[in-house]
Coordinates of C-alpha atoms in Angstrom, one line a residue:
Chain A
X1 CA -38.8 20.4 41.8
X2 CA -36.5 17.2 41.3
X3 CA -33.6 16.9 40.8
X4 CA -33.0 16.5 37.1
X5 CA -35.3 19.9 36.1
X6 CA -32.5 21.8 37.5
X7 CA -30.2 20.9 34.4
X8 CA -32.8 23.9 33.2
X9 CA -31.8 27.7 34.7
X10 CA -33.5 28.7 37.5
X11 CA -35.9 31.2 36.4
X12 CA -36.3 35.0 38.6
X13 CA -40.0 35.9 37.7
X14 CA -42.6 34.3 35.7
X15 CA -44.1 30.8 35.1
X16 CA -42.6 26.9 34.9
X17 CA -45.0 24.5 33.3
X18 CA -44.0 21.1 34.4
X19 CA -44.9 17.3 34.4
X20 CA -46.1 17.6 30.9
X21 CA -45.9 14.6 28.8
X22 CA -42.8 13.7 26.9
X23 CA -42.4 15.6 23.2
X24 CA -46.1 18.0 24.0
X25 CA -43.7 20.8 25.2
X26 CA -43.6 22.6 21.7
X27 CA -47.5 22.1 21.5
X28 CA -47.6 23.8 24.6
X29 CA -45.1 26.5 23.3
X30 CA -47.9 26.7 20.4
X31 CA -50.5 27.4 22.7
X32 CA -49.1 30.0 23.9
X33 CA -48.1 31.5 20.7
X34 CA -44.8 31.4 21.8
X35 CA -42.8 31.3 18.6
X36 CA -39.5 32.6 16.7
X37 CA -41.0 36.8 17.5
X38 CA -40.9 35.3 21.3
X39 CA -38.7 38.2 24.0
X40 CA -39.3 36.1 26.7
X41 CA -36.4 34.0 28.1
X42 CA -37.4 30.7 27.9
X43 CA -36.2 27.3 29.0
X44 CA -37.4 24.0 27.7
X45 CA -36.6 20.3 28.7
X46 CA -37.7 17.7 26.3
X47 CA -37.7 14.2 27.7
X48 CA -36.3 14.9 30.7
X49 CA -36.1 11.8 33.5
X50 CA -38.8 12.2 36.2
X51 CA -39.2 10.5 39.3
X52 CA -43.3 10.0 38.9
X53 CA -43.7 10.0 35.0
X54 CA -40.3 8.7 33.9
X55 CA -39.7 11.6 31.2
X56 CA -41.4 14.6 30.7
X57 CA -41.4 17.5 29.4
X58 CA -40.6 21.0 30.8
X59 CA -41.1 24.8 30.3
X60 CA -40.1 27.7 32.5
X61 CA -40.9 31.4 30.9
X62 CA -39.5 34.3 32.3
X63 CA -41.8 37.0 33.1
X64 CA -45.1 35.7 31.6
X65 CA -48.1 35.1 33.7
X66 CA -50.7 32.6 32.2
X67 CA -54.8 33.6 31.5
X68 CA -57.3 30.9 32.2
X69 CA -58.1 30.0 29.0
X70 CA -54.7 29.0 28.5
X71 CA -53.8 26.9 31.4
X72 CA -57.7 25.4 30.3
X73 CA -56.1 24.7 26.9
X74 CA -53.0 22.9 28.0
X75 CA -54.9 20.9 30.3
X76 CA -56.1 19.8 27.3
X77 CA -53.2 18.1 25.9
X78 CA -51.0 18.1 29.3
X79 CA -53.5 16.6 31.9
X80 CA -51.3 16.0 34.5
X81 CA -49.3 19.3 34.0
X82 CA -48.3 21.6 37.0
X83 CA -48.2 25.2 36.9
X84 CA -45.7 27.3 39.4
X85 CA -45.3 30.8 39.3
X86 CA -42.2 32.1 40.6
X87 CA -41.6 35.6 42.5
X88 CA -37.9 36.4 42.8
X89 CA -36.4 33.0 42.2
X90 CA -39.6 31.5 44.7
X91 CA -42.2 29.8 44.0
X92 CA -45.2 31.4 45.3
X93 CA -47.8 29.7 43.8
X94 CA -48.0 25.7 42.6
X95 CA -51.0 24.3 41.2
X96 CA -52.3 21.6 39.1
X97 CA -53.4 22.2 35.7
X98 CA -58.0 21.0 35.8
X99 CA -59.9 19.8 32.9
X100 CA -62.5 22.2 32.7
X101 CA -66.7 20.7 32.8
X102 CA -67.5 23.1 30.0
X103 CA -64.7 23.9 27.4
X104 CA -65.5 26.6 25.4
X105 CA -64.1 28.6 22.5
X106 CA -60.7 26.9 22.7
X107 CA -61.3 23.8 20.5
X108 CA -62.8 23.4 17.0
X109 CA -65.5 20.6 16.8
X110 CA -63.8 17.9 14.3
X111 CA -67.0 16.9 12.8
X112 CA -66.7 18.9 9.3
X113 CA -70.6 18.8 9.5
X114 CA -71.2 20.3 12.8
X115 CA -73.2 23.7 12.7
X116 CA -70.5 25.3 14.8
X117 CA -68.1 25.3 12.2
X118 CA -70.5 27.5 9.9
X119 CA -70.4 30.7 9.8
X120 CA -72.2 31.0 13.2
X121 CA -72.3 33.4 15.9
X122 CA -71.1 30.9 18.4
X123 CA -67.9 28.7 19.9
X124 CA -66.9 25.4 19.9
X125 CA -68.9 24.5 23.3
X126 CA -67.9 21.2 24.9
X127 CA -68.5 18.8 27.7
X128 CA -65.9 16.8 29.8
X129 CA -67.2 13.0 29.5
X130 CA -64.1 11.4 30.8
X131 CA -60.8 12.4 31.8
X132 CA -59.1 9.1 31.3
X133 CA -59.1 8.6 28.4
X134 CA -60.1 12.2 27.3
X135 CA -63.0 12.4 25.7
X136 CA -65.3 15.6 25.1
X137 CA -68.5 16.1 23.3
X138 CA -69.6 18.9 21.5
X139 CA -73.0 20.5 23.3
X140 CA -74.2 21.6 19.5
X141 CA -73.7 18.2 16.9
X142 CA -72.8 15.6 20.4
X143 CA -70.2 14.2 19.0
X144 CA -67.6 12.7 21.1
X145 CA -63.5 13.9 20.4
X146 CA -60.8 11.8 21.9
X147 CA -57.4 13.3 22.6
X148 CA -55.7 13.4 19.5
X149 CA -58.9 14.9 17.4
X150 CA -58.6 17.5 20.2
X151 CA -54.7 17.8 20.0
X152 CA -55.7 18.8 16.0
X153 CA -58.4 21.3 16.9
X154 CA -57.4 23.3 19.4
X155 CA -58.0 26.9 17.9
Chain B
X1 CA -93.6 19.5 32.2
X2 CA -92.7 20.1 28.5
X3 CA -94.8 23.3 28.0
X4 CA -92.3 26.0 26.2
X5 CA -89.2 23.8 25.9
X6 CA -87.4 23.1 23.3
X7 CA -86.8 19.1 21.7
X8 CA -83.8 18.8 20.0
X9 CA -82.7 15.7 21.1
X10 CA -84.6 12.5 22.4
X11 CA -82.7 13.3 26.1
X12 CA -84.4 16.6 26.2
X13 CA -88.1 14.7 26.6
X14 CA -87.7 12.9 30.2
X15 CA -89.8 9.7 31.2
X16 CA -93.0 11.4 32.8
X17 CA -92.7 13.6 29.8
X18 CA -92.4 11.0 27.4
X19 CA -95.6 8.8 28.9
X20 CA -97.5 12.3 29.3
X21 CA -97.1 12.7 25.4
X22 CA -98.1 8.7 24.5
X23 CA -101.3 9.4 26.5
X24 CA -101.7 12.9 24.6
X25 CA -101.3 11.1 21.7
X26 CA -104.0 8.6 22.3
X27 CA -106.7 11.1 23.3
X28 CA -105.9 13.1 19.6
X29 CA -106.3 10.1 18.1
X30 CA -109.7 9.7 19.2
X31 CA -110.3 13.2 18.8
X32 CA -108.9 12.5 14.9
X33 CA -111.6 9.3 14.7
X34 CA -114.7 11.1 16.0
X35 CA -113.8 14.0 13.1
X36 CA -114.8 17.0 15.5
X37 CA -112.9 19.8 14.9
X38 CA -110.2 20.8 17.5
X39 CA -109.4 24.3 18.4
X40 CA -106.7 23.8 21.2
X41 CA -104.2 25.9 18.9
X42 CA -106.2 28.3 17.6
X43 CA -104.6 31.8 17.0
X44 CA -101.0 29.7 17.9
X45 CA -98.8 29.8 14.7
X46 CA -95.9 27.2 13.8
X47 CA -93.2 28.5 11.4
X48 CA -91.3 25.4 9.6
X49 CA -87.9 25.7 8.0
X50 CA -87.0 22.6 5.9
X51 CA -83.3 22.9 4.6
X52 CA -83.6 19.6 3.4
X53 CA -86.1 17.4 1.5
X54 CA -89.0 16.2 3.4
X55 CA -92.3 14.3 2.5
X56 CA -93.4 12.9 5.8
X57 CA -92.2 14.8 8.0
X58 CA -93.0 18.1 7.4
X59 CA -96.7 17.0 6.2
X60 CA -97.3 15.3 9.8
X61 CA -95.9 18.3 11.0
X62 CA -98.1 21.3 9.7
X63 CA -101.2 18.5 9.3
X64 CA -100.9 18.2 13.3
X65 CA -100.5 22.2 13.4
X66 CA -103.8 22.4 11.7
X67 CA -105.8 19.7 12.8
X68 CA -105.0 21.5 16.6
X69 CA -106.6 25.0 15.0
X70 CA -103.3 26.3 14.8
X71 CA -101.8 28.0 11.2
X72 CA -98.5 27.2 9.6
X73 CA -95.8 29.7 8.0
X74 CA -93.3 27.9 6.1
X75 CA -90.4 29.2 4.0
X76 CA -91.1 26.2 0.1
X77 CA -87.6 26.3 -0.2
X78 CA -85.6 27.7 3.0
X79 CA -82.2 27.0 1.6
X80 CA -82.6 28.4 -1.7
X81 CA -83.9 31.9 -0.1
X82 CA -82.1 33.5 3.4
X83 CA -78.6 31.2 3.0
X84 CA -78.2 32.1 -0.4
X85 CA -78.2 35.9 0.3
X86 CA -76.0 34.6 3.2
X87 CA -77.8 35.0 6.2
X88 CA -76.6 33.0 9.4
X89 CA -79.5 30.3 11.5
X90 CA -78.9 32.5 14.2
X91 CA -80.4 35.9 12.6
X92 CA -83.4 33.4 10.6
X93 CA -84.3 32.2 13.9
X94 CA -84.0 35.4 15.5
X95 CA -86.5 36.9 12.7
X96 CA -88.8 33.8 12.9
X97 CA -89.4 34.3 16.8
X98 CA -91.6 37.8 16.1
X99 CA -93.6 35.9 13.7
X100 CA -94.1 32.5 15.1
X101 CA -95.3 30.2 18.4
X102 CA -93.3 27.6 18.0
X103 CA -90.3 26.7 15.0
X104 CA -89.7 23.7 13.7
X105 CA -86.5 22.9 11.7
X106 CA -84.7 20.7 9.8
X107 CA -81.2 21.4 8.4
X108 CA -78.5 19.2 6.6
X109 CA -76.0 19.8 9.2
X110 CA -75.7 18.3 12.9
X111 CA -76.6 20.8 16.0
X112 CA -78.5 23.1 13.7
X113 CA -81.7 22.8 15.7
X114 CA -79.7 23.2 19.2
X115 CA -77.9 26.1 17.8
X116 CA -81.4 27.6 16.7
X117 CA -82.8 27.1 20.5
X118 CA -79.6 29.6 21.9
X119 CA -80.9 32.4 19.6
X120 CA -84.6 32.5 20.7
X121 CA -87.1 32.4 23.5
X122 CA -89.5 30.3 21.5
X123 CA -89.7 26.3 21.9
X124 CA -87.6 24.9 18.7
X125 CA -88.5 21.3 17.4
X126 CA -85.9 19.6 15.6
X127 CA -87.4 17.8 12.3
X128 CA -84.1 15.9 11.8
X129 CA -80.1 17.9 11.6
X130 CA -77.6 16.3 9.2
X131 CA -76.9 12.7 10.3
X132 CA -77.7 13.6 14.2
X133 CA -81.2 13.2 15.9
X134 CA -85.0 13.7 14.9
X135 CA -86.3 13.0 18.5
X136 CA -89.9 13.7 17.0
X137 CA -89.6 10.5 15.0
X138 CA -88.1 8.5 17.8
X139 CA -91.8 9.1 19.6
X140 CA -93.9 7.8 17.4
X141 CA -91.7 4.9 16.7
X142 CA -91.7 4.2 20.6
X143 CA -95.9 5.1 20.7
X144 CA -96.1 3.0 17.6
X145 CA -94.3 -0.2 19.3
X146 CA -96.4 0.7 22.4
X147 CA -99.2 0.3 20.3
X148 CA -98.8 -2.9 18.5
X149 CA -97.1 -4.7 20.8
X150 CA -98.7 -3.6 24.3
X151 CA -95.5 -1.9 25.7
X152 CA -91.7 -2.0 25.5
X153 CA -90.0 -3.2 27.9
X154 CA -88.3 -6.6 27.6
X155 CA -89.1 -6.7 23.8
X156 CA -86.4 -7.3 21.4
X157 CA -85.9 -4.9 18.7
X158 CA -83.5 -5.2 15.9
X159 CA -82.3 -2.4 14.1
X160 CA -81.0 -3.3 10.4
X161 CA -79.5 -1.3 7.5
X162 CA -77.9 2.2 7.7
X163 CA -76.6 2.9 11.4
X164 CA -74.1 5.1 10.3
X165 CA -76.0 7.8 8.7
X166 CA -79.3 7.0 9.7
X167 CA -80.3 9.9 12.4
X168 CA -84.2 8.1 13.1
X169 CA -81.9 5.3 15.0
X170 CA -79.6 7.8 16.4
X171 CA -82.3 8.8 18.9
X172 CA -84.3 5.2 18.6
X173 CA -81.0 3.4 20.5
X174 CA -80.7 5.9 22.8
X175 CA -84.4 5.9 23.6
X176 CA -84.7 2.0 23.6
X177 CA -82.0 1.9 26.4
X178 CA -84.2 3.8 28.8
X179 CA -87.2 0.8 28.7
X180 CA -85.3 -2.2 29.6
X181 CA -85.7 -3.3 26.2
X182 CA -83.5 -5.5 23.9
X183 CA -81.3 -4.0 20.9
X184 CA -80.1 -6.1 18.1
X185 CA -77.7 -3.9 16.0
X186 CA -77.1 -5.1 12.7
X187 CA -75.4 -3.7 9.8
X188 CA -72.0 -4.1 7.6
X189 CA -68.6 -1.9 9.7
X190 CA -69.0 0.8 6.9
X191 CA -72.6 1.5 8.4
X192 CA -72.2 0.6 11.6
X193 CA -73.7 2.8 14.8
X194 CA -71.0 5.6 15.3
X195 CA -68.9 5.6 18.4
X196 CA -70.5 8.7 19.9
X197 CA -74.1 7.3 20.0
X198 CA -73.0 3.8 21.1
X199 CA -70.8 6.1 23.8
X200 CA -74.3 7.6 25.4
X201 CA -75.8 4.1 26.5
X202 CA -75.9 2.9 29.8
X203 CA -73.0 0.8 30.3
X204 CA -75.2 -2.5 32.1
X205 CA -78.0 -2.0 28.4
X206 CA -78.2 -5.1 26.8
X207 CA -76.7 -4.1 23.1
X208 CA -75.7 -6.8 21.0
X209 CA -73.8 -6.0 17.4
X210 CA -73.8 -8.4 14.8
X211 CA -73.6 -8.5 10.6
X212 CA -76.0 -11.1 10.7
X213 CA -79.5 -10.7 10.3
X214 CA -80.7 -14.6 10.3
X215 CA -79.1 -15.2 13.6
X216 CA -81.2 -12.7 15.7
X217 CA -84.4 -12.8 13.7
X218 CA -86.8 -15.8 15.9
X219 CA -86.2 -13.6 19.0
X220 CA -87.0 -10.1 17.4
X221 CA -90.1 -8.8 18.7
X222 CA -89.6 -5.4 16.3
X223 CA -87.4 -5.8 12.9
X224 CA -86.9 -1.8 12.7
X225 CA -85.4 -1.2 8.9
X226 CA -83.5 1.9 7.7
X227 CA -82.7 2.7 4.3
X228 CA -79.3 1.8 3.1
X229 CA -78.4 5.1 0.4
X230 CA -76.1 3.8 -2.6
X231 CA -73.9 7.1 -2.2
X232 CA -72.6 5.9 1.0
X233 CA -70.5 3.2 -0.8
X234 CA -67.7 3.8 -3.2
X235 CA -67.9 -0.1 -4.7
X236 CA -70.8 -0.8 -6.0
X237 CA -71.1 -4.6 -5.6
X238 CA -70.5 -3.9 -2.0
X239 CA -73.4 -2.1 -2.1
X240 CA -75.0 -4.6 -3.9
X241 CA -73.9 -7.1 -1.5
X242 CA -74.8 -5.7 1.3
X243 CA -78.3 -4.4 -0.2
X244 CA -78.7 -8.7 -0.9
X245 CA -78.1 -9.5 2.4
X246 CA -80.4 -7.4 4.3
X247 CA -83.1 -7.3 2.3
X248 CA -87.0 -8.1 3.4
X249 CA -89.3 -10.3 2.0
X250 CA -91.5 -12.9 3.0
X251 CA -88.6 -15.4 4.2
X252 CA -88.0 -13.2 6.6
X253 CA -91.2 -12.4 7.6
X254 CA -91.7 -16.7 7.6
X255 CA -88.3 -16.7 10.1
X256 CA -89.9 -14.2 12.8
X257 CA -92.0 -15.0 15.6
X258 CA -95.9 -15.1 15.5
X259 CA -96.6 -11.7 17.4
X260 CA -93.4 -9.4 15.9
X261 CA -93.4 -6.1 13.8
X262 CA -91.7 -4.8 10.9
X263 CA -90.9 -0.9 11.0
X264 CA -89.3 1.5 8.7
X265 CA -89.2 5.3 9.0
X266 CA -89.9 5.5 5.7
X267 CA -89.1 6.8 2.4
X268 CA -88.5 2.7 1.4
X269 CA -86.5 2.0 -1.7
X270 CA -85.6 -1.6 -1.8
X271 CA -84.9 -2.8 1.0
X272 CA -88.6 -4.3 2.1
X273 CA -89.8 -6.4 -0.5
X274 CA -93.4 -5.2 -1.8
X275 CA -95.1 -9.1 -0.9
X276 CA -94.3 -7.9 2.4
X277 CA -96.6 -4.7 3.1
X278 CA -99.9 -7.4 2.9
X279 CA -98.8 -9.1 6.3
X280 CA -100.4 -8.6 9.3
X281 CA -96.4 -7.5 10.5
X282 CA -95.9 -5.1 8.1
X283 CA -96.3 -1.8 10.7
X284 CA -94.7 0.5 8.8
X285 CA -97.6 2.5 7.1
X286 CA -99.5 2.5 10.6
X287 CA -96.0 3.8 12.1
X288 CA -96.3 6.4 9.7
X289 CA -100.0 7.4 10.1
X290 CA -98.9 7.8 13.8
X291 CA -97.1 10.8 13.1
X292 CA -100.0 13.1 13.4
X293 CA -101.4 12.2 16.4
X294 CA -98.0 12.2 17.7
X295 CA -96.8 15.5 16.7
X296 CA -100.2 17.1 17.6
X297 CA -99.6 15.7 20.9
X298 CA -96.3 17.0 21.3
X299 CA -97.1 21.0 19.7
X300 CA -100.2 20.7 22.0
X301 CA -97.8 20.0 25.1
X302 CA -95.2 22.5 24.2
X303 CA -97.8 25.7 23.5
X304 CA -100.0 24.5 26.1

């Protein structure tokens, strides 16, 4: 960790969510339904300098652990996003967040005329095209969704 | 090779698949010329769901079903009937698969028909969804410039009118880049090809976008012409304008070369002039006459 996250607490247990981009920290908060009902301690650094992306974002949560499906959906907004959970002020595990090949049930298709968005017994079901830029397509309607119609339909 | 799959889009037929069909097709058509009766089908049954309007289609559709033996089952008016007591695709499908071979749908909205392939075991042919693909259509356009031309690879085909909406080019472009040939895109921006089609090609496919009709017409071996729909415009002089500018008639026919075609999916409103259906390049009505032995081919593949 540089130099300039440790204006944020050290946190004893749980997980820090770094090298996100600079003012996507309170989506991320979002995704993880992390809101005013939160008991967690939580730390959050908006714009803070960093060496490789010049500002960024940070979020250290004490004693939550991730699921999959989240770390898939902030890899969704926060690419190049690192994950480290800490044990007892360590880190004992760092990794970096992956865009998932097949994105399922965590984003809406933004085509109003896509079947999927009926009253269906399916999910949004989606396919990595490109990673830079972002771009998905939908497996049902193949339309394509750049980052900011994902960033508006993540469910 | 496509015996019990399902076609929803023009990238679920492959190449051997695709040439396999065209020669399919060829053989029915004999088979339709010598009038013998064919019984390849017989005892198969086809269930059609049309959610949406169709003339052509759906005729070429259960015509091909029967002139293979087989028997249709269709719903006269599918949307009026199980979605207005609220049932899902997912459960119609599900029903359909106990009574049917093979189900064929078309439905207003995009990634109906793929939907309808997750909930059943039996091959689903998509007759068209919302403004996506109708791969079936695509075929017989390609077996129809096969036809009249002699094959399409290095032609030049020019695709005017309604890009936006128009689903038959959806799955024409995208079929067109596989055979080397040349694609002429013309239309005004508020109809031209979306983003997500032009996205598919091949990056190295020669695609070349232009407003201008007059410019690429002497080197267009097929003039492919959609229908532009008045309720896609909120002005109506633009859509007058636009209607004006792309319209067919015999000074276009005059501008293009000896040995070209004119195509058109078909229902026409205005934008082919009648004075043009009585020259020799006026393919549309033989495009459409196509559809049987097409479809035949393609049921006749699937169930076979």
């Amino acid at each position: 960790m540089d130099e300039q996250t440790l204006k944020i607490s050290k946190i004893k247990d749980g997980t820090v969510i770094d090298h996100i981009p600079p003012g996507k920290a309170l989506r991320v908060l979002s995704i993880l339904k992390i809101d005013d009902h939160v008991e967690n301690s939580i730390s959050i650094g908006i714009r803070v300098t960093s060496k490789r992306l010049g500002t960024k974002d940070v979020i250290k949560i004490e004693n939550r652990d991730l699921e999959k499906f989240e770390v898939d959906k902030i890899s969704l907004i926060a690419p190049d996003a690192t994950i480290s959970i800490v044990s007892n002020y360590e880190i004992i595990e760092k990794f970096p967040v992956e865009l998932p090949q097949r994105i399922v049930g965590i984003v809406r298709c933004s085509n109003a005329n896509c079947i999927t968005n009926m009253k269906e017994p399916v999910q949004g079901e989606f396919s990595l095209i490109s990673k830079k830029p972002l771009l998905i397509r939908c497996n049902f309607c193949e339309r394509t969704m750049n980052e900011r119609e994902i960033t508006a339909s993540l469910v | 090779m496509l015996r019990n799959k399902s076609v929803v889009s023009i990238n679920d037929i492959g190449d051997d698949e695709l040439s396999e069909i065209f020669k399919t097709a060829e053989d029915m058509e004999k088979a339709l010329k010598s009038g013998k009766p064919l019984e390849l089908m017989k005892g198969k049954i086809m269930a059609t769901f049309f959610y949406e309007p169709s003339t052509r289609t759906r005729l070429s559709f259960e015509s091909a079903m029967q002139r293979l033996g087989g028997s249709v089952i269709s719903v006269p008016e599918a949307k009026s009937s199980s979605v207005a007591k609220g049932e899902t695709l997912a459960d119609t499908v599900r029903m359909a698969e106990g009574y049917s071979d093979i189900i064929v749908i078309r439905h207003p909205m995009e990634g109906a028909a793929r939907l309808a392939s997750r909930f059943t075991s039996k091959p689903i042919v998509n007759a068209g969804d919302g403004s996506g693909q109708h791969p079936t259509q695509t075929v017989l356009d390609l077996y129809t410039i096969r036809k009249e031309l002699g094959g399409i690879s290095g032609k030049t085909v020019t695709i005017v009118g309604d890009l936006r909406y128009g689903r038959t080019v959806h799955s024409l472009v995208l079929a067109l880049s596989r055979f080397n040939a040349r694609v002429n895109l013309v239309a005004p921006p508020i109809l031209k090809m979306p983003d997500h089609v032009v996205s598919m090609l091949p990056a190295d496919f020669k695609l070349n976008i232009t407003e201008n009709l007059s410019d690429v017409l002497p080197e267009t071996d097929v003039l492919y012409v959609t229908r532009i729909q008045k309720e896609r415009f909120s002005d109506p002089n633009e859509y007058q304008s636009v209607i004006g500018s792309y319209k067919i008639n015999s000074e276009t026919v005059a501008a293009m070369k000896e040995k070209s075609i004119i195509m058109h999916p078909l229902p026409r409103v205005d934008e082919i002039s009648p004075d043009v259906d009585s020259s020799p390049k006026a393919a549309y009505f033989r495009q459409a006459n196509n559809g049987v032995p097409v479809r035949m081919a393609i049921i006749s593949l699937i169930l076979g």
